[in-house]
């Protein structure tokens, strides 16, 4: 399993992903699920992934190959595509093609091979965009009404986002919100695990402003998690029925 | 969908269920999902249901028929079974048989027909017990380590239970905990809906001590829900990263 969450706020984009990958309960590994494609000041694209590792790795490798190809053009390279919508389309098409090929390979085993992605970014002169790309390649986009998108194990961490995140939320509060959302998820689903990757893309910077890996035992995260637990228990005592 | 939760505490049993039943998104109805079988002072059994309404209604009707049967004995009637374990076994067997018959009827339509139940109760001279009965008829039981069981949409409402419920929790705090757990679920899953049924079975009373239907717009529930939202937002502001 996986938990990745992206926020599109007035002040910028905030992204958080875990790193746990598992094939069954007895085969657990650590893989980065957040990737950047960047021409600082010109264009920044972040991709977060959930699902079959063979599908997500092959999709990313193909996106990179397409960028490096001598014949790369605006229809094939996400660094040349003229809009973020075209970027999402290229990623969706690549994901769908890869998923279909691998699903076909796995057919005899009756195994599922699927994946979804969150794509966030901005190109110079364009708006910030945040997309959730489905396994079939189609996608939806974050809006004013729903400024966040989640993939993977989304349920445990959704109530806190529903309650505190609006487009006006500051980047600092937003980082706190996604980390508390992740904290609830980590507590309830063993297949979501540390370390975490956190990134912030300030509006109009067209670059990754903050990038942080939060390791297991990170004192700031542990302190925040403990303080949140204590605050919840305090609130529980104060609320009356 | 459905959300039902049961707590087994030192002081008694606390049960909460919603009442929404849906066949698709465009066919929504209200059905009670909490049922009592009681000989006050001698034996109390509460059953909460999730899943296919035809399976749960038929299972309950058969349990009632078995109680009323002239030939009822301790192997067929949950009011005569000598222990709560035997009660759970009778319910599990009836559920499994009913589910299989209905699944067979639905086979041509490739429709699922499944259901699970929470069974709580006590007989005079025995311990309080709380079981979760799976569609196959097997079951698990709440323990000191995990004093609560959930069926239906369990994820949104689990974090609050994990944080505040222990066997020592008072019956009054426990009612608050299950209502807050339901509140989070109601906000996130449209297929869980008001009104709610809340019940408390005091230890060794062998009867339903408190039984309350909470209607949509109930002022106490609305006030608690608003206070909890406010407390969460306050806590969010106070916690630092």
Short mmCIF file of C-alpha atoms in Angstrom, two decimals:
data_model
loop_
_atom_site.label_atom_id
_atom_site.label_comp_id
_atom_site.label_asym_id
_atom_site.label_seq_id
_atom_site.Cartn_x
_atom_site.Cartn_y
_atom_site.Cartn_z
CA UNK A 1 0.00 0.00 0.00
CA UNK A 2 0.96 3.63 -0.06
CA UNK A 3 -0.22 7.01 1.07
CA UNK A 4 0.49 10.12 -0.99
CA UNK A 5 -1.26 13.46 -0.66
CA UNK A 6 -0.97 16.68 -2.64
CA UNK A 7 -2.39 20.12 -1.80
CA UNK A 8 -2.92 22.99 -4.21
CA UNK A 9 -3.06 26.21 -2.21
CA UNK A 10 -3.00 29.87 -3.09
CA UNK A 11 0.59 30.00 -1.83
CA UNK A 12 1.90 26.89 -3.56
CA UNK A 13 1.88 23.12 -3.80
CA UNK A 14 2.59 20.80 -0.84
CA UNK A 15 3.33 17.11 -1.37
CA UNK A 16 3.90 14.21 0.99
CA UNK A 17 4.52 10.52 0.32
CA UNK A 18 5.54 7.48 2.31
CA UNK A 19 8.12 4.96 1.05
CA UNK A 20 6.80 1.53 1.94
CA UNK A 21 6.35 -1.07 -0.76
CA UNK A 22 5.13 -4.55 -0.03
CA UNK A 23 4.50 -7.76 -1.91
CA UNK A 24 2.44 -9.52 0.71
CA UNK A 25 3.02 -8.88 4.39
CA UNK A 26 6.35 -10.72 4.46
CA UNK A 27 8.15 -8.78 1.76
CA UNK A 28 8.50 -5.14 2.71
CA UNK A 29 10.86 -2.67 1.06
CA UNK A 30 11.59 1.03 0.97
CA UNK A 31 11.18 2.85 -2.36
CA UNK A 32 10.92 6.54 -3.09
CA UNK A 33 7.48 7.44 -4.45
CA UNK A 34 8.08 11.16 -5.15
CA UNK A 35 9.96 12.26 -8.26
CA UNK A 36 10.88 15.65 -9.69
CA UNK A 37 11.40 16.92 -13.20
CA UNK A 38 12.74 20.42 -12.98
CA UNK A 39 14.11 23.31 -15.04
CA UNK A 40 14.33 25.77 -12.12
CA UNK A 41 12.56 29.02 -12.88
CA UNK A 42 11.08 27.58 -16.08
CA UNK A 43 9.17 24.45 -15.13
CA UNK A 44 8.70 22.08 -12.21
CA UNK A 45 6.83 18.78 -12.27
CA UNK A 46 6.43 16.45 -9.29
CA UNK A 47 5.04 12.93 -9.62
CA UNK A 48 3.92 10.74 -6.72
CA UNK A 49 3.09 7.09 -7.32
CA UNK A 50 0.90 4.35 -5.84
CA UNK A 51 0.34 0.79 -6.95
CA UNK A 52 2.40 -1.92 -8.59
CA UNK A 53 6.08 -1.01 -8.41
CA UNK A 54 6.81 -2.57 -11.79
CA UNK A 55 4.16 -0.34 -13.37
CA UNK A 56 5.27 2.87 -11.65
CA UNK A 57 9.01 2.32 -12.18
CA UNK A 58 8.57 1.42 -15.85
CA UNK A 59 6.27 4.40 -16.40
CA UNK A 60 8.81 6.78 -14.85
CA UNK A 61 11.68 5.20 -16.77
CA UNK A 62 9.74 5.69 -20.02
CA UNK A 63 8.97 9.32 -19.15
CA UNK A 64 12.72 9.85 -18.57
CA UNK A 65 13.65 8.06 -21.79
CA UNK A 66 11.19 10.25 -23.68
CA UNK A 67 12.83 13.37 -22.21
CA UNK A 68 16.33 12.19 -23.16
CA UNK A 69 15.36 10.99 -26.63
CA UNK A 70 17.03 12.86 -29.50
CA UNK A 71 13.64 13.12 -31.17
CA UNK A 72 11.90 14.42 -28.01
CA UNK A 73 9.24 17.00 -28.82
CA UNK A 74 6.30 18.68 -27.11
CA UNK A 75 4.08 15.63 -27.65
CA UNK A 76 6.46 13.17 -25.98
CA UNK A 77 8.57 15.00 -23.37
CA UNK A 78 6.98 16.32 -20.20
CA UNK A 79 9.73 18.96 -20.11
CA UNK A 80 8.72 20.26 -23.56
CA UNK A 81 4.92 19.92 -23.34
CA UNK A 82 3.41 23.42 -23.69
CA UNK A 83 0.96 23.15 -20.76
CA UNK A 84 0.53 21.18 -17.51
CA UNK A 85 -2.59 19.66 -19.08
CA UNK A 86 -0.39 18.20 -21.83
CA UNK A 87 2.06 17.01 -19.18
CA UNK A 88 -0.76 15.16 -17.42
CA UNK A 89 -1.89 13.69 -20.73
CA UNK A 90 1.59 12.37 -21.58
CA UNK A 91 1.94 10.84 -18.11
CA UNK A 92 -1.58 9.36 -18.27
CA UNK A 93 -0.94 7.83 -21.70
CA UNK A 94 2.40 6.38 -20.61
CA UNK A 95 0.91 4.99 -17.39
CA UNK A 96 -2.03 3.40 -19.22
CA UNK A 97 0.17 1.79 -21.90
CA UNK A 98 2.62 0.44 -19.33
CA UNK A 99 -0.12 -0.86 -17.07
CA UNK A 100 -1.83 -2.66 -19.95
CA UNK A 101 1.40 -4.32 -21.06
CA UNK A 102 2.23 -5.53 -17.56
CA UNK A 103 -1.36 -6.63 -16.85
CA UNK A 104 -1.18 -8.69 -20.04
CA UNK A 105 2.10 -10.27 -18.87
CA UNK A 106 0.49 -11.08 -15.50
CA UNK A 107 -2.73 -12.43 -16.98
CA UNK A 108 -1.87 -16.10 -16.54
CA UNK A 109 -1.19 -15.56 -12.85
CA UNK A 110 -4.49 -13.70 -12.38
CA UNK A 111 -2.48 -11.02 -10.60
CA UNK A 112 -3.49 -7.40 -10.61
CA UNK A 113 -1.02 -4.81 -11.86
CA UNK A 114 -2.32 -1.32 -11.53
CA UNK A 115 -1.10 2.10 -10.47
CA UNK A 116 -2.19 5.69 -10.06
CA UNK A 117 -0.26 8.94 -9.77
CA UNK A 118 -0.49 12.47 -8.47
CA UNK A 119 1.09 15.05 -10.76
CA UNK A 120 1.77 18.57 -9.51
CA UNK A 121 3.57 21.44 -11.15
CA UNK A 122 3.77 24.74 -12.87
CA UNK A 123 5.43 26.12 -15.98
CA UNK A 124 6.50 29.74 -16.31
CA UNK A 125 3.52 31.84 -17.35
CA UNK A 126 1.02 29.11 -16.47
CA UNK A 127 -1.01 28.24 -13.40
CA UNK A 128 -0.09 25.72 -10.73
CA UNK A 129 -1.92 22.46 -11.41
CA UNK A 130 -2.52 19.32 -9.38
CA UNK A 131 -3.84 16.15 -11.05
CA UNK A 132 -4.75 12.64 -9.96
CA UNK A 133 -4.07 10.23 -12.82
CA UNK A 134 -6.06 7.01 -12.84
CA UNK A 135 -4.72 3.63 -14.03
CA UNK A 136 -6.66 4.10 -17.30
CA UNK A 137 -4.79 7.35 -18.00
CA UNK A 138 -7.73 9.71 -17.45
CA UNK A 139 -7.41 12.27 -14.68
CA UNK A 140 -9.12 14.71 -12.36
CA UNK A 141 -7.81 18.01 -11.04
CA UNK A 142 -7.82 19.72 -7.64
CA UNK A 143 -10.10 22.75 -7.42
CA UNK A 144 -11.01 25.55 -5.00
CA UNK A 145 -13.68 23.32 -3.44
CA UNK A 146 -11.41 20.32 -3.05
CA UNK A 147 -7.85 21.57 -2.90
CA UNK A 148 -6.27 18.19 -2.10
CA UNK A 149 -5.85 14.85 -3.85
CA UNK A 150 -4.85 11.51 -2.32
CA UNK A 151 -3.75 8.14 -3.67
CA UNK A 152 -3.32 4.82 -1.87
CA UNK A 153 -4.69 4.42 1.65
CA UNK A 154 -6.63 7.69 1.73
CA UNK A 155 -9.34 7.10 4.33
CA UNK A 156 -7.58 7.36 7.69
CA UNK A 157 -5.94 10.67 6.77
CA UNK A 158 -8.89 12.37 5.11
CA UNK A 159 -10.88 13.71 8.11
CA UNK A 160 -8.11 16.09 9.22
CA UNK A 161 -7.68 17.43 5.66
CA UNK A 162 -11.44 17.93 5.31
CA UNK A 163 -11.46 19.95 8.50
CA UNK A 164 -8.44 22.22 8.15
CA UNK A 165 -7.36 22.61 4.53
CA UNK A 166 -8.68 25.41 2.33
CA UNK A 167 -6.97 27.19 -0.57
CA UNK A 168 -6.04 29.99 1.87
CA UNK A 169 -4.12 27.63 4.20
CA UNK A 170 -0.50 28.77 4.63
CA UNK A 171 2.34 26.60 3.38
CA UNK A 172 3.50 26.06 6.94
CA UNK A 173 0.04 24.96 8.15
CA UNK A 174 -0.30 22.83 5.05
CA UNK A 175 2.88 20.91 5.87
CA UNK A 176 1.52 20.33 9.36
CA UNK A 177 -1.82 19.14 7.93
CA UNK A 178 -0.31 16.61 5.52
CA UNK A 179 2.03 15.30 8.22
CA UNK A 180 -0.87 14.84 10.68
CA UNK A 181 -2.86 13.17 7.92
CA UNK A 182 0.09 10.83 7.35
CA UNK A 183 0.46 10.27 11.11
CA UNK A 184 -3.12 8.94 11.37
CA UNK A 185 -2.49 6.70 8.37
CA UNK A 186 0.82 5.33 9.70
CA UNK A 187 -0.90 4.40 12.96
CA UNK A 188 -3.66 2.43 11.27
CA UNK A 189 -2.12 0.83 8.19
CA UNK A 190 1.09 -1.15 8.51
CA UNK A 191 1.62 -1.09 4.77
CA UNK A 192 2.24 2.66 4.93
CA UNK A 193 5.64 3.38 6.46
CA UNK A 194 8.51 5.74 7.22
CA UNK A 195 10.61 7.45 5.97
CA UNK A 196 8.52 10.20 4.39
CA UNK A 197 9.25 12.59 1.54
CA UNK A 198 7.91 16.12 1.92
CA UNK A 199 8.12 18.80 -0.74
CA UNK A 200 6.91 22.36 -1.18
CA UNK A 201 6.70 24.23 -4.48
CA UNK A 202 6.13 27.94 -3.89
CA UNK A 203 3.74 29.62 -6.30
CA UNK A 204 5.47 30.99 -9.39
CA UNK A 205 8.90 29.78 -8.27
CA UNK A 206 8.78 26.99 -10.87
CA UNK A 207 11.17 25.03 -8.68
CA UNK A 208 11.12 22.74 -5.66
CA UNK A 209 11.43 25.24 -2.82
CA UNK A 210 11.67 22.72 0.04
CA UNK A 211 12.52 19.04 -0.12
CA UNK A 212 12.88 17.05 3.05
CA UNK A 213 13.20 13.39 3.90
CA UNK A 214 11.76 12.61 7.33
CA UNK A 215 13.40 9.53 8.81
CA UNK A 216 11.94 7.12 11.33
CA UNK A 217 12.53 8.67 14.76
CA UNK A 218 12.77 12.22 13.40
CA UNK A 219 12.48 14.32 16.60
CA UNK A 220 10.29 17.07 15.07
CA UNK A 221 7.83 14.59 13.59
CA UNK A 222 7.77 12.52 16.79
CA UNK A 223 7.13 15.64 18.87
CA UNK A 224 4.34 16.79 16.57
CA UNK A 225 2.76 13.34 16.59
CA UNK A 226 2.86 13.16 20.40
CA UNK A 227 1.52 16.70 20.76
CA UNK A 228 -1.34 15.90 18.38
CA UNK A 229 -2.25 12.76 20.30
CA UNK A 230 -2.23 14.72 23.56
CA UNK A 231 -4.30 17.52 22.03
CA UNK A 232 -6.86 15.03 20.71
CA UNK A 233 -7.19 13.39 24.09
CA UNK A 234 -7.55 16.83 25.73
CA UNK A 235 -10.22 17.79 23.21
CA UNK A 236 -12.00 14.52 23.85
CA UNK A 237 -12.18 15.28 27.55
CA UNK A 238 -13.47 18.81 26.93
CA UNK A 239 -16.20 17.93 24.44
CA UNK A 240 -19.47 17.11 26.18
CA UNK A 241 -22.30 14.93 24.99
CA UNK B 1 -22.65 0.79 3.29
CA UNK B 2 -22.96 0.83 7.05
CA UNK B 3 -21.02 1.72 10.14
CA UNK B 4 -21.51 -0.22 13.37
CA UNK B 5 -19.16 -0.21 16.34
CA UNK B 6 -19.22 -2.15 19.61
CA UNK B 7 -17.09 -1.59 22.73
CA UNK B 8 -16.50 -4.09 25.52
CA UNK B 9 -15.45 -2.17 28.61
CA UNK B 10 -15.01 -3.05 32.25
CA UNK B 11 -18.24 -1.20 32.99
CA UNK B 12 -20.35 -2.62 30.18
CA UNK B 13 -21.04 -2.84 26.46
CA UNK B 14 -21.62 0.20 24.24
CA UNK B 15 -23.08 -0.15 20.75
CA UNK B 16 -23.75 2.31 17.94
CA UNK B 17 -25.10 1.77 14.43
CA UNK B 18 -26.29 3.94 11.58
CA UNK B 19 -29.46 3.17 9.59
CA UNK B 20 -28.63 3.84 5.95
CA UNK B 21 -29.12 1.12 3.38
CA UNK B 22 -28.42 1.67 -0.27
CA UNK B 23 -28.69 -0.28 -3.50
CA UNK B 24 -26.55 1.95 -5.66
CA UNK B 25 -26.37 5.67 -5.02
CA UNK B 26 -29.90 6.35 -6.24
CA UNK B 27 -31.77 3.98 -3.96
CA UNK B 28 -31.32 4.94 -0.33
CA UNK B 29 -33.45 3.70 2.54
CA UNK B 30 -33.53 3.72 6.31
CA UNK B 31 -33.40 0.36 8.13
CA UNK B 32 -32.60 -0.40 11.73
CA UNK B 33 -29.35 -2.38 12.04
CA UNK B 34 -29.39 -2.99 15.81
CA UNK B 35 -31.56 -5.73 17.30
CA UNK B 36 -32.11 -7.01 20.83
CA UNK B 37 -33.00 -10.39 22.27
CA UNK B 38 -33.63 -9.96 25.94
CA UNK B 39 -34.83 -11.76 29.07
CA UNK B 40 -34.10 -8.89 31.47
CA UNK B 41 -31.93 -9.98 34.36
CA UNK B 42 -31.31 -13.37 32.74
CA UNK B 43 -29.84 -12.73 29.31
CA UNK B 44 -29.29 -9.92 26.83
CA UNK B 45 -28.07 -10.27 23.27
CA UNK B 46 -27.59 -7.40 20.83
CA UNK B 47 -26.91 -7.94 17.14
CA UNK B 48 -25.71 -5.27 14.71
CA UNK B 49 -25.66 -5.97 10.99
CA UNK B 50 -23.76 -4.87 7.89
CA UNK B 51 -24.03 -6.04 4.30
CA UNK B 52 -26.80 -7.28 2.03
CA UNK B 53 -30.18 -6.44 3.57
CA UNK B 54 -31.75 -9.65 2.23
CA UNK B 55 -29.05 -11.68 4.00
CA UNK B 56 -29.27 -9.82 7.32
CA UNK B 57 -33.09 -9.68 7.44
CA UNK B 58 -33.46 -13.36 6.57
CA UNK B 59 -30.79 -14.33 9.10
CA UNK B 60 -32.57 -12.38 11.86
CA UNK B 61 -35.96 -13.76 10.86
CA UNK B 62 -34.55 -17.29 11.08
CA UNK B 63 -33.03 -16.61 14.49
CA UNK B 64 -36.45 -15.38 15.65
CA UNK B 65 -38.22 -18.38 14.13
CA UNK B 66 -35.81 -20.70 15.90
CA UNK B 67 -36.57 -18.98 19.23
CA UNK B 68 -40.35 -19.29 18.69
CA UNK B 69 -40.21 -22.87 17.42
CA UNK B 70 -42.00 -25.41 19.61
CA UNK B 71 -38.97 -27.64 19.29
CA UNK B 72 -36.50 -24.88 20.22
CA UNK B 73 -33.59 -26.14 22.29
CA UNK B 74 -30.17 -25.01 23.40
CA UNK B 75 -28.63 -25.89 20.03
CA UNK B 76 -31.08 -23.79 17.98
CA UNK B 77 -32.37 -20.88 20.09
CA UNK B 78 -30.05 -18.04 21.06
CA UNK B 79 -32.24 -17.51 24.15
CA UNK B 80 -31.59 -21.08 25.31
CA UNK B 81 -27.95 -21.53 24.30
CA UNK B 82 -25.94 -22.16 27.48
CA UNK B 83 -23.09 -19.70 26.73
CA UNK B 84 -22.45 -16.57 24.65
CA UNK B 85 -19.98 -18.65 22.64
CA UNK B 86 -22.84 -20.97 21.64
CA UNK B 87 -24.97 -17.92 20.85
CA UNK B 88 -22.24 -16.66 18.49
CA UNK B 89 -21.99 -20.10 16.91
CA UNK B 90 -25.75 -20.32 16.25
CA UNK B 91 -25.75 -16.82 14.73
CA UNK B 92 -22.64 -17.59 12.66
CA UNK B 93 -24.12 -20.84 11.34
CA UNK B 94 -27.43 -19.16 10.47
CA UNK B 95 -25.67 -16.25 8.77
CA UNK B 96 -23.43 -18.55 6.73
CA UNK B 97 -26.30 -20.81 5.60
CA UNK B 98 -28.47 -17.82 4.64
CA UNK B 99 -25.64 -16.07 2.83
CA UNK B 100 -24.81 -19.19 0.82
CA UNK B 101 -28.41 -19.72 -0.23
CA UNK B 102 -28.83 -16.11 -1.34
CA UNK B 103 -25.44 -16.03 -3.05
CA UNK B 104 -26.51 -19.12 -5.00
CA UNK B 105 -29.75 -17.38 -6.00
CA UNK B 106 -27.76 -14.34 -7.15
CA UNK B 107 -25.13 -16.35 -9.02
CA UNK B 108 -26.53 -15.75 -12.48
CA UNK B 109 -26.47 -11.99 -11.91
CA UNK B 110 -22.86 -12.13 -10.68
CA UNK B 111 -24.02 -10.05 -7.72
CA UNK B 112 -22.41 -10.26 -4.33
CA UNK B 113 -24.57 -11.09 -1.33
CA UNK B 114 -22.62 -10.98 1.87
CA UNK B 115 -23.02 -9.74 5.42
CA UNK B 116 -21.26 -9.57 8.76
CA UNK B 117 -22.52 -8.97 12.27
CA UNK B 118 -21.45 -7.77 15.68
CA UNK B 119 -22.91 -9.77 18.56
CA UNK B 120 -22.73 -8.45 22.12
CA UNK B 121 -24.25 -9.75 25.28
CA UNK B 122 -24.17 -11.47 28.61
CA UNK B 123 -26.10 -14.26 30.31
CA UNK B 124 -26.55 -14.42 34.09
CA UNK B 125 -23.47 -15.97 35.65
CA UNK B 126 -21.37 -15.53 32.51
CA UNK B 127 -19.01 -12.83 31.23
CA UNK B 128 -19.89 -10.04 28.86
CA UNK B 129 -18.79 -10.99 25.33
CA UNK B 130 -18.42 -9.08 22.08
CA UNK B 131 -18.00 -10.94 18.78
CA UNK B 132 -17.54 -9.98 15.14
CA UNK B 133 -19.12 -12.67 12.96
CA UNK B 134 -17.75 -13.01 9.43
CA UNK B 135 -19.87 -13.92 6.38
CA UNK B 136 -18.48 -17.46 6.56
CA UNK B 137 -19.84 -17.87 10.10
CA UNK B 138 -16.48 -17.85 11.90
CA UNK B 139 -15.87 -15.10 14.40
CA UNK B 140 -13.37 -13.12 16.46
CA UNK B 141 -13.82 -11.63 19.91
CA UNK B 142 -12.91 -8.29 21.50
CA UNK B 143 -10.13 -8.50 24.10
CA UNK B 144 -8.36 -6.30 26.64
CA UNK B 145 -5.89 -5.23 23.96
CA UNK B 146 -8.55 -4.42 21.38
CA UNK B 147 -11.76 -3.65 23.24
CA UNK B 148 -13.73 -2.56 20.16
CA UNK B 149 -15.02 -4.18 16.97
CA UNK B 150 -16.32 -2.48 13.84
CA UNK B 151 -18.22 -3.59 10.73
CA UNK B 152 -18.92 -1.70 7.51
CA UNK B 153 -17.04 1.51 6.80
CA UNK B 154 -14.56 1.23 9.65
CA UNK B 155 -11.60 3.33 8.55
CA UNK B 156 -12.68 6.94 9.04
CA UNK B 157 -13.83 6.31 12.59
CA UNK B 158 -10.97 4.13 13.80
CA UNK B 159 -8.28 6.72 14.70
CA UNK B 160 -10.36 8.28 17.51
CA UNK B 161 -11.15 4.85 18.98
CA UNK B 162 -7.49 3.83 18.83
CA UNK B 163 -6.56 6.96 20.74
CA UNK B 164 -9.13 7.11 23.51
CA UNK B 165 -10.75 3.73 24.17
CA UNK B 166 -9.35 1.31 26.74
CA UNK B 167 -11.20 -1.26 28.88
CA UNK B 168 -11.18 1.30 31.72
CA UNK B 169 -13.03 3.94 29.69
CA UNK B 170 -16.26 4.99 31.43
CA UNK B 171 -19.61 4.28 29.80
CA UNK B 172 -20.22 7.99 29.41
CA UNK B 173 -16.86 8.59 27.70
CA UNK B 174 -17.43 5.49 25.61
CA UNK B 175 -20.72 6.87 24.25
CA UNK B 176 -18.89 10.07 23.36
CA UNK B 177 -16.12 8.07 21.65
CA UNK B 178 -18.44 6.00 19.45
CA UNK B 179 -20.49 9.08 18.52
CA UNK B 180 -17.33 11.00 17.52
CA UNK B 181 -16.17 7.95 15.59
CA UNK B 182 -19.55 7.93 13.80
CA UNK B 183 -19.35 11.69 13.24
CA UNK B 184 -16.07 11.32 11.29
CA UNK B 185 -17.60 8.50 9.26
CA UNK B 186 -20.80 10.40 8.46
CA UNK B 187 -18.74 13.33 7.17
CA UNK B 188 -16.70 11.19 4.79
CA UNK B 189 -19.02 8.44 3.57
CA UNK B 190 -22.43 9.34 2.15
CA UNK B 191 -23.57 5.74 2.40
CA UNK B 192 -23.50 5.98 6.20
CA UNK B 193 -26.41 8.08 7.46
CA UNK B 194 -28.62 9.32 10.26
CA UNK B 195 -30.57 8.44 12.36
CA UNK B 196 -28.32 6.49 14.72
CA UNK B 197 -29.11 3.79 17.27
CA UNK B 198 -27.12 3.90 20.50
CA UNK B 199 -27.32 1.31 23.25
CA UNK B 200 -25.59 0.62 26.54
CA UNK B 201 -25.63 -2.67 28.42
CA UNK B 202 -24.33 -2.22 31.97
CA UNK B 203 -22.13 -5.04 33.26
CA UNK B 204 -24.12 -7.80 34.99
CA UNK B 205 -27.46 -6.07 34.36
CA UNK B 206 -28.29 -8.65 31.66
CA UNK B 207 -30.56 -6.04 30.08
CA UNK B 208 -30.38 -3.06 27.76
CA UNK B 209 -29.73 -0.22 30.19
CA UNK B 210 -29.92 2.64 27.70
CA UNK B 211 -31.43 2.69 24.25
CA UNK B 212 -31.58 5.87 22.25
CA UNK B 213 -32.39 6.82 18.67
CA UNK B 214 -30.53 9.93 17.59
CA UNK B 215 -32.39 11.70 14.80
CA UNK B 216 -30.97 13.95 12.13
CA UNK B 217 -30.67 17.41 13.68
CA UNK B 218 -30.52 16.08 17.27
CA UNK B 219 -29.30 19.17 19.19
CA UNK B 220 -26.97 17.25 21.55
CA UNK B 221 -25.30 15.38 18.72
CA UNK B 222 -25.04 18.54 16.59
CA UNK B 223 -23.51 20.46 19.50
CA UNK B 224 -20.99 17.69 20.20
CA UNK B 225 -20.07 17.46 16.53
CA UNK B 226 -19.53 21.23 16.28
CA UNK B 227 -17.53 21.32 19.52
CA UNK B 228 -15.33 18.48 18.29
CA UNK B 229 -14.67 20.23 14.99
CA UNK B 230 -13.77 23.41 16.84
CA UNK B 231 -11.54 21.51 19.27
CA UNK B 232 -9.74 19.78 16.39
CA UNK B 233 -9.11 23.08 14.65
CA UNK B 234 -7.86 24.60 17.93
CA UNK B 235 -5.56 21.64 18.47
CA UNK B 236 -4.29 21.98 14.92
CA UNK B 237 -3.33 25.60 15.56
CA UNK B 238 -1.56 24.73 18.82
CA UNK B 239 0.50 21.82 17.55
CA UNK B 240 3.81 22.95 16.12
CA UNK B 241 5.94 21.31 13.49
#
